[in-house]
Coordinates of C-alpha atoms and ligand atoms in Angstrom, one line a residue:
M18 CA -28.0 -19.5 3.2
R19 CA -29.3 -22.1 5.7
Y20 CA -32.1 -21.1 7.9
I21 CA -32.9 -22.8 11.2
S22 CA -36.4 -22.6 12.6
V23 CA -36.7 -22.7 16.4
E24 CA -40.1 -22.0 18.1
N25 CA -41.5 -20.2 15.1
T26 CA -38.5 -17.8 14.7
T27 CA -36.2 -18.0 11.7
Y28 CA -32.5 -18.1 12.5
T29 CA -29.4 -18.3 10.5
T30 CA -25.9 -19.1 11.7
V31 CA -23.3 -16.6 12.7
K32 CA -21.1 -17.9 10.0
D33 CA -23.7 -17.7 7.2
S34 CA -24.7 -14.2 8.1
V35 CA -21.1 -13.0 8.2
Y36 CA -20.4 -14.3 4.7
Q37 CA -23.6 -12.5 3.6
I38 CA -22.4 -9.3 5.2
L39 CA -19.0 -9.7 3.4
R40 CA -20.8 -10.2 0.1
G41 CA -22.7 -7.0 0.8
A42 CA -19.4 -5.2 1.3
G43 CA -18.0 -6.5 -2.0
V44 CA -15.6 -8.9 -0.3
N45 CA -15.1 -12.2 -2.1
K46 CA -11.5 -13.1 -1.1
V47 CA -10.2 -14.2 2.2
F48 CA -6.4 -13.8 2.6
G49 CA -5.2 -16.1 5.3
N50 CA -3.1 -18.6 7.1
P51 CA -5.3 -20.9 9.2
G52 CA -5.0 -22.7 12.5
S53 CA -7.5 -24.8 14.5
N54 CA -9.3 -21.8 15.8
E55 CA -10.2 -20.7 12.3
L56 CA -11.5 -24.0 10.8
N57 CA -15.1 -23.5 11.9
F58 CA -15.2 -20.2 9.9
L59 CA -13.6 -21.9 6.9
K60 CA -15.6 -25.1 6.8
D61 CA -17.9 -25.6 3.8
F62 CA -16.2 -22.6 2.3
P63 CA -18.7 -20.8 0.0
D64 CA -18.2 -21.3 -3.7
D65 CA -18.4 -17.6 -4.5
F66 CA -15.5 -16.8 -2.3
E67 CA -11.8 -17.5 -2.9
Y68 CA -9.5 -18.5 -0.1
I69 CA -5.9 -17.3 -0.8
L70 CA -3.4 -19.3 1.3
C71 CA -0.3 -17.3 2.3
L72 CA 2.4 -19.2 4.1
H73 CA 3.2 -16.3 6.5
E74 CA 0.8 -13.8 8.0
G75 CA 2.9 -10.8 6.8
V76 CA 2.2 -12.0 3.3
A77 CA -1.6 -12.3 3.9
I78 CA -1.7 -8.7 5.2
G79 CA 0.6 -7.4 2.3
M80 CA -1.5 -9.1 -0.3
A81 CA -4.8 -7.9 1.2
E82 CA -3.3 -4.4 1.4
G83 CA -2.2 -4.4 -2.3
Y84 CA -5.7 -5.7 -3.2
A85 CA -7.5 -3.2 -1.0
Q86 CA -5.4 -0.2 -2.2
A87 CA -5.8 -1.2 -5.9
T88 CA -9.5 -1.9 -5.8
G89 CA -10.7 0.5 -3.1
L90 CA -12.6 -2.4 -1.6
P91 CA -12.1 -3.9 1.9
G92 CA -9.3 -6.5 2.1
F93 CA -10.4 -9.3 4.4
V94 CA -7.8 -11.3 6.3
N95 CA -8.2 -14.3 8.6
L96 CA -5.3 -15.2 10.9
H97 CA -4.5 -17.6 13.6
A98 CA -5.0 -16.4 17.2
A99 CA -2.2 -14.4 18.9
A100 CA 0.7 -16.1 17.1
G101 CA -0.7 -15.3 13.7
T102 CA -1.6 -11.7 14.8
G103 CA 1.9 -11.2 16.1
N104 CA 3.4 -12.3 12.8
A105 CA 1.2 -9.8 11.0
M106 CA 2.2 -6.8 13.0
G107 CA 5.2 -5.7 10.9
A108 CA 3.0 -5.7 7.8
L109 CA 0.2 -3.9 9.7
S110 CA 2.6 -1.0 10.5
N111 CA 2.5 -0.3 6.7
S112 CA -1.3 -0.8 6.4
V113 CA -2.2 1.8 9.0
N114 CA 0.1 4.3 7.4
S115 CA -1.2 3.6 3.9
H116 CA -4.8 3.9 5.0
A117 CA -5.5 0.4 3.6
P118 CA -9.1 -0.6 4.5
L119 CA -8.5 -4.1 6.0
V120 CA -10.6 -6.2 8.3
V121 CA -8.2 -8.5 10.0
T122 CA -9.9 -11.3 11.9
A123 CA -8.3 -13.9 14.1
G124 CA -9.7 -17.0 15.7
Q125 CA -10.1 -17.1 19.5
Q126 CA -10.2 -20.3 21.5
A127 CA -13.8 -21.6 22.2
R128 CA -15.7 -19.5 24.7
T129 CA -16.5 -22.7 26.6
M130 CA -12.7 -23.4 27.1
V131 CA -11.1 -20.0 27.7
Y132 CA -11.6 -20.2 31.5
S133 CA -8.7 -22.7 31.8
D134 CA -6.2 -20.6 29.9
P135 CA -5.8 -23.2 27.2
L136 CA -3.3 -23.4 24.3
L137 CA -4.2 -20.9 21.5
K138 CA -6.1 -18.5 23.8
N139 CA -5.5 -15.0 22.6
S140 CA -5.2 -13.6 26.1
N141 CA -5.8 -9.9 25.6
A142 CA -6.9 -10.0 22.0
V143 CA -8.2 -6.4 21.8
V144 CA -4.9 -4.9 23.0
L145 CA -2.6 -7.1 21.0
P146 CA -2.7 -5.3 17.6
M147 CA -2.8 -1.8 19.0
P148 CA -1.7 0.8 18.0
L149 CA -1.6 -0.5 14.4
V150 CA -5.3 -0.7 13.9
K151 CA -8.1 1.9 13.9
D152 CA -10.3 -0.3 16.1
S153 CA -10.0 -3.6 17.8
Y154 CA -12.8 -5.7 19.2
E155 CA -13.8 -9.1 20.5
P156 CA -17.6 -9.6 20.5
L157 CA -19.2 -10.2 23.9
S158 CA -21.5 -12.9 22.5
A159 CA -21.9 -15.0 19.4
Q160 CA -24.9 -12.9 18.5
E161 CA -22.7 -9.9 18.4
V162 CA -20.3 -11.3 15.8
P163 CA -22.2 -10.2 12.7
H164 CA -22.5 -6.7 14.1
A165 CA -18.8 -6.6 15.0
I166 CA -17.9 -7.6 11.4
S167 CA -20.3 -5.2 9.9
R168 CA -19.0 -2.4 12.1
A169 CA -15.4 -3.3 11.3
L170 CA -16.1 -3.1 7.6
H171 CA -17.6 0.4 7.9
I172 CA -14.9 1.6 10.2
A173 CA -12.2 0.3 7.9
M174 CA -13.8 2.1 4.9
S175 CA -14.6 5.4 6.5
P176 CA -12.1 8.3 6.2
A177 CA -9.3 8.1 7.0
K178 CA -9.4 4.4 6.0
G179 CA -7.4 1.8 7.8
P180 CA -7.1 -1.7 9.3
V181 CA -9.6 -3.0 11.9
Y182 CA -9.1 -6.1 14.1
V183 CA -11.8 -8.6 15.3
S184 CA -11.1 -11.6 17.4
I185 CA -13.8 -14.3 17.2
P186 CA -14.2 -17.4 19.5
Y187 CA -14.5 -20.4 17.2
D188 CA -17.5 -21.9 18.8
D189 CA -19.5 -18.8 17.8
W190 CA -19.6 -19.6 14.1
D191 CA -22.3 -22.3 14.3
Q192 CA -24.5 -20.4 16.8
P193 CA -27.9 -19.3 15.6
I194 CA -28.7 -15.6 15.3
A195 CA -31.9 -13.8 14.6
H196 CA -32.6 -13.4 11.0
D197 CA -32.7 -9.6 11.5
A198 CA -28.9 -9.5 11.5
L199 CA -29.0 -10.0 7.7
H200 CA -30.1 -6.3 7.4
L201 CA -26.5 -5.6 8.1
A202 CA -25.6 -7.0 4.7
T203 CA -27.4 -4.2 2.8
R204 CA -26.4 -1.2 5.0
N205 CA -24.6 1.6 3.2
V206 CA -22.6 4.2 5.0
V207 CA -21.7 7.1 2.7
H208 CA -19.4 9.9 3.6
F209 CA -19.7 13.4 2.1
G210 CA -16.8 15.6 3.0
A211 CA -17.5 18.5 0.7
P212 CA -16.6 21.9 2.1
S213 CA -18.8 24.9 1.1
L214 CA -17.5 27.5 -1.3
N215 CA -17.4 29.9 1.7
E216 CA -15.1 27.5 3.6
L217 CA -12.8 27.2 0.6
Q218 CA -12.6 31.0 0.0
P219 CA -9.4 31.5 2.0
L220 CA -7.7 28.8 -0.1
L221 CA -9.0 30.4 -3.4
V222 CA -7.8 33.8 -2.3
A223 CA -4.3 32.5 -1.2
L224 CA -3.9 30.7 -4.6
A225 CA -5.0 33.8 -6.5
K226 CA -2.6 36.0 -4.6
A227 CA 0.4 33.7 -4.7
S228 CA 3.1 34.8 -7.1
S229 CA 4.8 31.4 -7.2
P230 CA 2.6 28.5 -6.0
V231 CA 3.9 24.9 -5.8
L232 CA 1.8 21.7 -5.4
V233 CA 3.0 18.8 -3.2
L234 CA 0.9 15.7 -3.6
G235 CA 0.4 12.9 -1.2
P236 CA -1.0 9.4 -1.6
E237 CA -4.6 10.3 -1.1
V238 CA -4.7 11.9 -4.5
D239 CA -3.9 8.5 -6.1
A240 CA -6.2 6.6 -3.7
L241 CA -9.1 8.9 -4.8
R242 CA -8.0 8.7 -8.5
C243 CA -7.9 12.4 -8.9
N244 CA -4.4 12.5 -10.4
S245 CA -5.6 14.2 -13.6
K246 CA -7.5 16.8 -11.7
A247 CA -4.2 17.7 -9.9
A248 CA -2.6 18.0 -13.3
L249 CA -5.3 20.4 -14.5
L250 CA -4.8 22.5 -11.4
A251 CA -1.1 22.6 -11.9
D252 CA -1.5 23.6 -15.5
K253 CA -3.9 26.5 -14.6
L254 CA -1.5 27.7 -11.8
H255 CA 1.7 27.2 -13.9
A256 CA 2.9 25.4 -10.8
P257 CA 5.5 22.7 -10.5
V258 CA 4.3 19.5 -8.8
W259 CA 6.4 17.6 -6.3
V260 CA 5.5 14.2 -4.9
A261 CA 5.6 14.3 -1.0
P262 CA 8.6 12.5 0.5
S263 CA 8.6 8.8 1.4
A264 CA 5.8 8.3 -1.2
P265 CA 3.7 5.1 -0.9
R266 CA 1.9 5.9 -4.2
C267 CA 2.4 7.9 -7.3
P268 CA -0.2 10.7 -7.3
F269 CA 0.8 12.5 -10.5
P270 CA 1.5 11.4 -14.1
T271 CA 5.4 11.6 -14.2
N272 CA 5.4 12.4 -18.0
H273 CA 3.4 15.6 -17.4
H274 CA 5.3 18.9 -18.0
C275 CA 4.5 20.1 -14.4
F276 CA 6.2 17.0 -12.8
A277 CA 9.2 18.2 -10.9
G278 CA 10.1 15.0 -9.0
I279 CA 9.9 13.5 -5.5
L280 CA 10.9 15.6 -2.5
P281 CA 13.8 14.4 -0.4
A282 CA 12.8 13.1 3.1
G283 CA 14.8 15.5 5.2
E284 CA 13.8 18.9 6.7
A285 CA 16.5 21.1 5.3
S286 CA 16.8 19.4 1.9
L287 CA 13.0 19.4 1.4
A288 CA 12.8 23.2 2.2
Q289 CA 15.6 23.9 -0.1
K290 CA 13.8 22.2 -3.1
L291 CA 10.8 24.5 -2.4
H292 CA 12.9 27.6 -2.2
G293 CA 11.4 30.6 -4.1
H294 CA 7.8 29.6 -3.7
D295 CA 5.5 31.7 -1.6
L296 CA 2.6 29.2 -1.4
I297 CA 3.0 25.5 -0.8
L298 CA -0.3 23.7 -1.3
V299 CA -0.1 20.1 0.0
L300 CA -2.9 17.9 -1.2
G301 CA -3.7 14.5 0.3
G302 CA -0.8 13.5 2.5
P303 CA 1.0 14.2 5.8
V304 CA 3.2 17.3 6.2
F305 CA 5.7 15.6 5.9
R306 CA 6.8 12.0 6.3
Y307 CA 10.6 12.7 6.9
H308 CA 13.1 9.9 7.1
Q309 CA 16.6 11.3 7.3
N310 CA 17.8 13.5 10.2
D311 CA 18.5 16.6 8.2
P312 CA 17.6 19.5 10.6
G313 CA 16.7 22.9 9.3
A314 CA 13.8 25.3 8.7
L315 CA 10.7 23.3 7.7
L316 CA 9.7 25.8 5.0
P317 CA 11.6 28.2 2.8
E318 CA 11.6 31.8 4.0
N319 CA 8.4 33.8 3.4
A320 CA 6.5 30.7 2.3
Q321 CA 3.0 29.8 3.5
L322 CA 1.9 26.2 3.6
L323 CA -1.7 25.0 3.2
L324 CA -2.7 21.4 3.6
V325 CA -5.9 19.7 2.3
T326 CA -6.4 16.2 3.7
G327 CA -9.1 13.7 4.4
D328 CA -7.3 12.6 7.6
A329 CA -8.1 14.8 10.6
Q330 CA -5.2 13.3 12.6
E331 CA -2.7 14.0 9.9
A332 CA -4.0 17.6 9.8
A333 CA -3.7 17.9 13.6
R334 CA -0.1 16.4 13.6
S335 CA 1.3 18.8 11.0
P336 CA 4.2 20.9 12.6
V337 CA 3.6 23.8 10.2
G338 CA 0.9 25.5 8.1
D339 CA -2.9 25.6 8.1
A340 CA -5.1 22.6 7.2
I341 CA -8.5 21.9 5.7
V342 CA -9.9 18.5 6.5
A343 CA -12.0 17.6 3.5
N344 CA -12.3 15.2 0.6
V345 CA -9.3 16.0 -1.7
D346 CA -11.1 15.1 -4.9
T347 CA -14.0 17.4 -4.2
V348 CA -11.7 20.3 -3.2
L349 CA -9.7 19.7 -6.4
S350 CA -12.9 19.8 -8.5
C351 CA -13.9 23.1 -6.9
L352 CA -10.4 24.6 -7.4
I353 CA -10.2 23.7 -11.0
E354 CA -13.6 25.3 -11.6
R355 CA -12.8 28.5 -9.7
I356 CA -9.2 29.2 -10.5
T357 CA -8.5 31.4 -13.5
D358 CA -5.7 30.3 -15.8
R359 CA -2.4 32.2 -15.5
K360 CA -1.3 34.1 -18.6
G361 CA 1.1 32.6 -21.1
D362 CA 2.4 29.1 -21.5
C363 CA 2.9 26.8 -18.5
P364 CA 6.7 26.0 -18.2
D365 CA 8.1 22.5 -18.4
F366 CA 9.3 21.5 -15.0
R367 CA 10.6 18.0 -15.9
K368 CA 14.2 17.1 -15.2
P369 CA 15.8 15.8 -18.5
I370 CA 17.2 12.2 -18.3
Q371 CA 20.2 10.9 -20.1
R372 CA 19.2 7.3 -21.0
L373 CA 21.8 4.6 -20.9
E374 CA 22.9 2.4 -23.9
I375 CA 21.7 -1.2 -23.8
D376 CA 25.1 -2.9 -24.3
H377 CA 27.2 -5.6 -22.5
S378 CA 28.2 -3.4 -19.6
Q379 CA 27.6 -4.6 -16.0
L380 CA 24.1 -3.9 -14.8
E381 CA 23.4 -1.0 -12.4
P382 CA 20.0 0.3 -11.0
S383 CA 19.8 3.1 -13.6
A384 CA 20.2 0.7 -16.4
I385 CA 17.6 -1.7 -14.9
F386 CA 15.1 1.1 -14.7
D387 CA 15.8 2.5 -18.2
I388 CA 15.3 -1.0 -19.7
V389 CA 12.1 -1.6 -17.8
D390 CA 10.8 1.8 -18.7
A391 CA 11.6 1.2 -22.4
I392 CA 10.0 -2.3 -22.6
A393 CA 7.1 -2.3 -20.1
P394 CA 3.7 -1.2 -21.3
R395 CA 2.7 2.3 -20.2
N396 CA 0.0 1.0 -17.8
T397 CA 2.4 -1.2 -15.8
V398 CA 2.1 -1.1 -12.1
Y399 CA 5.4 -0.9 -10.1
L400 CA 6.2 -1.9 -6.5
N401 CA 9.5 -1.1 -5.0
E402 CA 11.5 -2.5 -2.2
A403 CA 15.0 -2.2 -3.5
T404 CA 15.5 0.4 -0.8
S405 CA 18.7 2.1 -2.0
T406 CA 17.2 2.8 -5.5
I407 CA 14.1 4.7 -4.7
A408 CA 15.2 8.1 -6.0
T409 CA 16.6 6.5 -9.2
L410 CA 13.4 4.7 -9.9
W411 CA 11.4 8.0 -9.6
E412 CA 13.8 9.7 -12.0
R413 CA 13.8 6.9 -14.6
V414 CA 10.5 5.0 -14.6
G415 CA 7.5 6.7 -16.1
M416 CA 4.2 6.2 -14.2
E417 CA 1.3 7.8 -16.0
E418 CA -2.0 6.2 -14.9
P419 CA -3.5 6.3 -11.4
G420 CA -2.5 3.3 -9.3
S421 CA 0.9 2.8 -10.9
Y422 CA 3.1 2.6 -7.8
Y423 CA 3.0 1.2 -4.3
F424 CA 5.7 1.4 -1.6
A425 CA 5.6 0.3 2.1
A426 CA 3.9 3.3 3.8
A427 CA 5.8 2.9 7.0
G428 CA 9.0 1.5 5.4
G429 CA 8.4 -2.0 6.9
L430 CA 10.1 -4.5 4.6
G431 CA 8.1 -7.5 3.4
F432 CA 5.4 -5.4 1.8
A433 CA 6.2 -5.3 -1.9
M434 CA 6.2 -9.0 -2.9
P435 CA 2.8 -9.9 -1.4
A436 CA 1.3 -6.5 -2.3
A437 CA 2.3 -7.1 -6.0
L438 CA 0.2 -10.2 -5.9
G439 CA -2.8 -8.4 -4.4
V440 CA -2.4 -5.6 -7.0
K441 CA -2.4 -8.1 -9.8
L442 CA -5.5 -9.9 -8.4
A443 CA -7.2 -6.5 -8.3
D444 CA -6.6 -5.8 -12.0
P445 CA -5.3 -8.7 -14.0
T446 CA -5.2 -6.5 -17.2
R447 CA -2.3 -4.4 -16.0
P448 CA 1.3 -5.8 -16.0
V449 CA 2.8 -5.8 -12.5
V450 CA 6.6 -5.5 -11.9
A451 CA 8.1 -5.6 -8.4
F452 CA 11.7 -4.4 -7.7
I453 CA 12.9 -6.2 -4.6
G454 CA 16.3 -5.9 -2.9
D455 CA 18.2 -9.1 -2.1
G456 CA 17.7 -8.2 1.6
S457 CA 14.0 -7.2 1.5
A458 CA 13.1 -10.4 -0.4
H459 CA 13.5 -12.6 2.6
Y460 CA 10.8 -10.8 4.8
S461 CA 8.1 -12.2 2.5
I462 CA 9.8 -14.7 0.3
T463 CA 7.0 -17.2 0.8
S464 CA 4.9 -14.9 -1.5
L465 CA 6.6 -16.9 -4.3
W466 CA 4.7 -20.0 -3.3
T467 CA 1.4 -18.1 -3.3
A468 CA 2.3 -16.6 -6.7
A469 CA 3.0 -20.1 -8.1
R470 CA 0.1 -21.8 -6.5
Y471 CA -2.5 -19.3 -7.8
Q472 CA -0.5 -18.5 -11.0
I473 CA -0.4 -14.8 -10.4
P474 CA 1.8 -13.4 -13.2
V475 CA 4.0 -10.8 -11.5
V476 CA 7.6 -10.1 -12.6
F477 CA 9.8 -10.0 -9.6
I478 CA 13.2 -8.3 -10.2
I479 CA 15.6 -9.0 -7.4
I480 CA 18.2 -6.2 -7.5
N481 CA 21.1 -8.1 -5.9
N482 CA 23.9 -5.9 -4.5
S483 CA 24.9 -8.5 -1.9
G484 CA 23.8 -6.5 1.1
Y485 CA 21.6 -4.0 2.8
G486 CA 22.5 -1.1 0.5
A487 CA 20.3 1.5 2.2
L488 CA 21.9 0.8 5.6
K489 CA 25.4 1.2 4.0
W490 CA 24.2 4.6 2.6
F491 CA 22.9 5.6 6.1
S492 CA 26.2 4.5 7.7
H493 CA 28.0 6.8 5.3
Q494 CA 25.6 9.7 6.1
F495 CA 26.1 9.1 9.8
K496 CA 29.9 8.9 9.2
I497 CA 30.1 5.6 11.1
Q498 CA 32.2 2.6 10.2
N499 CA 32.5 -1.1 11.1
V500 CA 28.8 -1.8 11.3
P501 CA 28.1 -5.5 11.4
G502 CA 25.1 -7.2 9.8
I503 CA 24.8 -5.3 6.6
E504 CA 26.5 -7.7 4.1
I505 CA 24.5 -10.7 2.8
D506 CA 26.1 -13.3 0.6
G507 CA 25.6 -16.8 -0.4
I508 CA 21.9 -16.8 -1.2
D509 CA 20.9 -18.6 -4.4
F510 CA 17.7 -16.8 -5.7
I511 CA 17.4 -19.1 -8.6
Q512 CA 17.2 -22.2 -6.4
L513 CA 14.9 -20.4 -3.9
S514 CA 12.5 -19.3 -6.6
E515 CA 12.5 -22.7 -8.4
G516 CA 12.0 -24.4 -5.0
Y517 CA 8.8 -22.3 -4.6
G518 CA 7.8 -23.2 -8.2
I519 CA 8.7 -20.1 -10.1
A520 CA 10.9 -19.9 -13.2
A521 CA 14.0 -17.8 -12.5
H522 CA 16.8 -16.2 -14.5
R523 CA 20.1 -14.7 -13.4
V524 CA 21.6 -11.8 -15.4
S525 CA 24.4 -9.4 -14.9
T526 CA 24.7 -7.3 -18.1
R527 CA 22.3 -4.7 -19.6
A528 CA 21.8 -6.8 -22.8
E529 CA 21.0 -10.0 -20.8
F530 CA 18.5 -8.2 -18.6
S531 CA 16.8 -6.5 -21.5
Q532 CA 16.3 -9.9 -23.3
V533 CA 15.1 -11.7 -20.2
F534 CA 12.8 -8.9 -19.1
D535 CA 11.3 -8.6 -22.5
N536 CA 10.3 -12.3 -22.3
A537 CA 9.2 -12.1 -18.7
I538 CA 6.7 -9.3 -19.2
A539 CA 5.0 -11.2 -22.0
E540 CA 4.6 -14.3 -19.8
H541 CA 1.3 -15.4 -18.3
A542 CA 3.1 -16.8 -15.3
P543 CA 5.1 -15.4 -12.4
V544 CA 8.8 -15.0 -13.2
L545 CA 11.8 -14.0 -11.1
I546 CA 14.8 -12.2 -12.5
E547 CA 17.9 -12.0 -10.3
A548 CA 19.7 -8.9 -11.6
R549 CA 23.2 -9.0 -10.2
I550 CA 24.8 -5.5 -9.7
E551 CA 28.0 -4.5 -8.0
R552 CA 28.2 -4.7 -4.2
V553 CA 27.6 -1.2 -2.9
Ligands
TZD620 N1 13.2 -4.9 9.1 C1 12.0 -4.4 8.6 C2 10.8 -5.3 8.8 N2 11.9 -3.3 7.9 C3 13.0 -2.5 7.8 N3 12.8 -1.3 7.1 C4 14.3 -2.9 8.2 C5 14.3 -4.1 8.9 C6 15.5 -2.1 8.1 N4 16.0 -1.9 6.7 C7 15.7 -0.8 5.9 O1 15.0 0.1 6.3 S1 16.4 -0.9 4.4 C8 17.1 -2.3 4.7 C9 16.8 -2.8 6.0 C10 17.3 -4.1 6.5 C11 18.0 -3.0 3.7 C12 17.3 -3.6 2.6 O2 18.2 -4.2 1.7 P1 17.9 -4.6 0.2 O3 17.9 -3.3 -0.6 O4 18.9 -5.5 -0.3 O5 16.5 -5.1 0.2 P2 19.1 -2.2 -0.9 O6 18.7 -1.6 -2.2 O7 20.4 -3.0 -0.9 O8 19.0 -1.3 0.3

């Protein structure tokens, strides 16, 4: 830290104080793509920080999001002015839905220049990233910058977590600020969202009275790492556990006997799966994130729905059922303590799977998932963006530990490749495998460069069905034909990957895939496997 003494008062620079505040918040990585407005923030980059260069802003956000979700720490991003922010918006649509605590900063033109509407002025910076951020701000003076960053970190990390944007004029960084601003670096903001026993009484009574309760778990359970508490509760209640639709995380050990599967993302089909239950307890997620237009009653007949969530807005938005806004982990602890075990043995709700032979047959998604499940270590983390295979993955790939699965929370493509890198940085001890479609790959293909440059050992499996499979499936559902723009041919993933500096292998049979994947998962370097399957 450099201190400047002016007229008997000690000052530090805006820049030094901001790095100190970041240290205090546990931030030591900056994910970014720079321009001239950001160089003053980056100059003399501190040794205890790592700058991770991403060649596209969507990659910087995706990587920071993977890192933030997997560590629970804030992900800090530095982008270039309006153009960089604009490029980041698609990725931000996922971050706001996944509750990723990101602080996204962007350089503004110098304060002394903005009057003339110069190049690289972010004209209405505060409005630009809305509505994809929890808060957006541009400090009114250089002296306010450390306060704005400190506030942004606390807002991003407070429930419900989410991205926050700060635009900073580049001539602010060298300005002196009063030494007092350094107190910001040691501030703690702690949230206790524990309801009293009295407040939980109606929930306890409803659970005791229910003859056939069912649990539906959302991503908050995994974010709070209370997956095993949910398993204990399910066991006590003899209740099947479903994962809420359009799941961005895996909140329950899929090898547990109470695991029933993932709910479909349509009103009628979802209600049908829950048929026969009189109490639906949803923990830690929205009710519900539908995708397909499948109109019908939201709940089965005579069923009551209760939601527990840390997100007051999600509670307010629910179209059905009562809600308690509270910390899901705390509520689960209380329920486990108070609920009496149901009599007899808990049934096994798992769906049996017929595993495929590893032979010389043409690859298909089921075989890919079976082989990966058989070979990958049990603590492997999976990311998925092979969009037509989501249901198959959930059926065939075991995910046992917390933090084992990440998916774009708003369905915006371009998430999984960079997020895989962020997840690997967060915990290098866990293998990371990313299933990517041949279409999705191109929204963040430059992630391959960052993986190679920083030697981040992720296995990318491109499931190549020569087109936008999910859109073909939707066309079929909508009973529409002759849709242009859903076939993609002529892309050489091997050359693309090698061009970015990553070893690549093309396979088309189960036996070839098994062999190549076995080697790839043991590698200490990033690897890409192009798994060619039939055109769908
Ligand atoms: N652009 C962005 C940023 N996000 C999107 N979700 C889409 C476009 C639309 N989209 C989907 O929702 S799925 C999909 C597109 C284009 C096809 C992805 O094809 P793929 O995987 O090859 O990656 P599948 O398995 O063939 O569907």
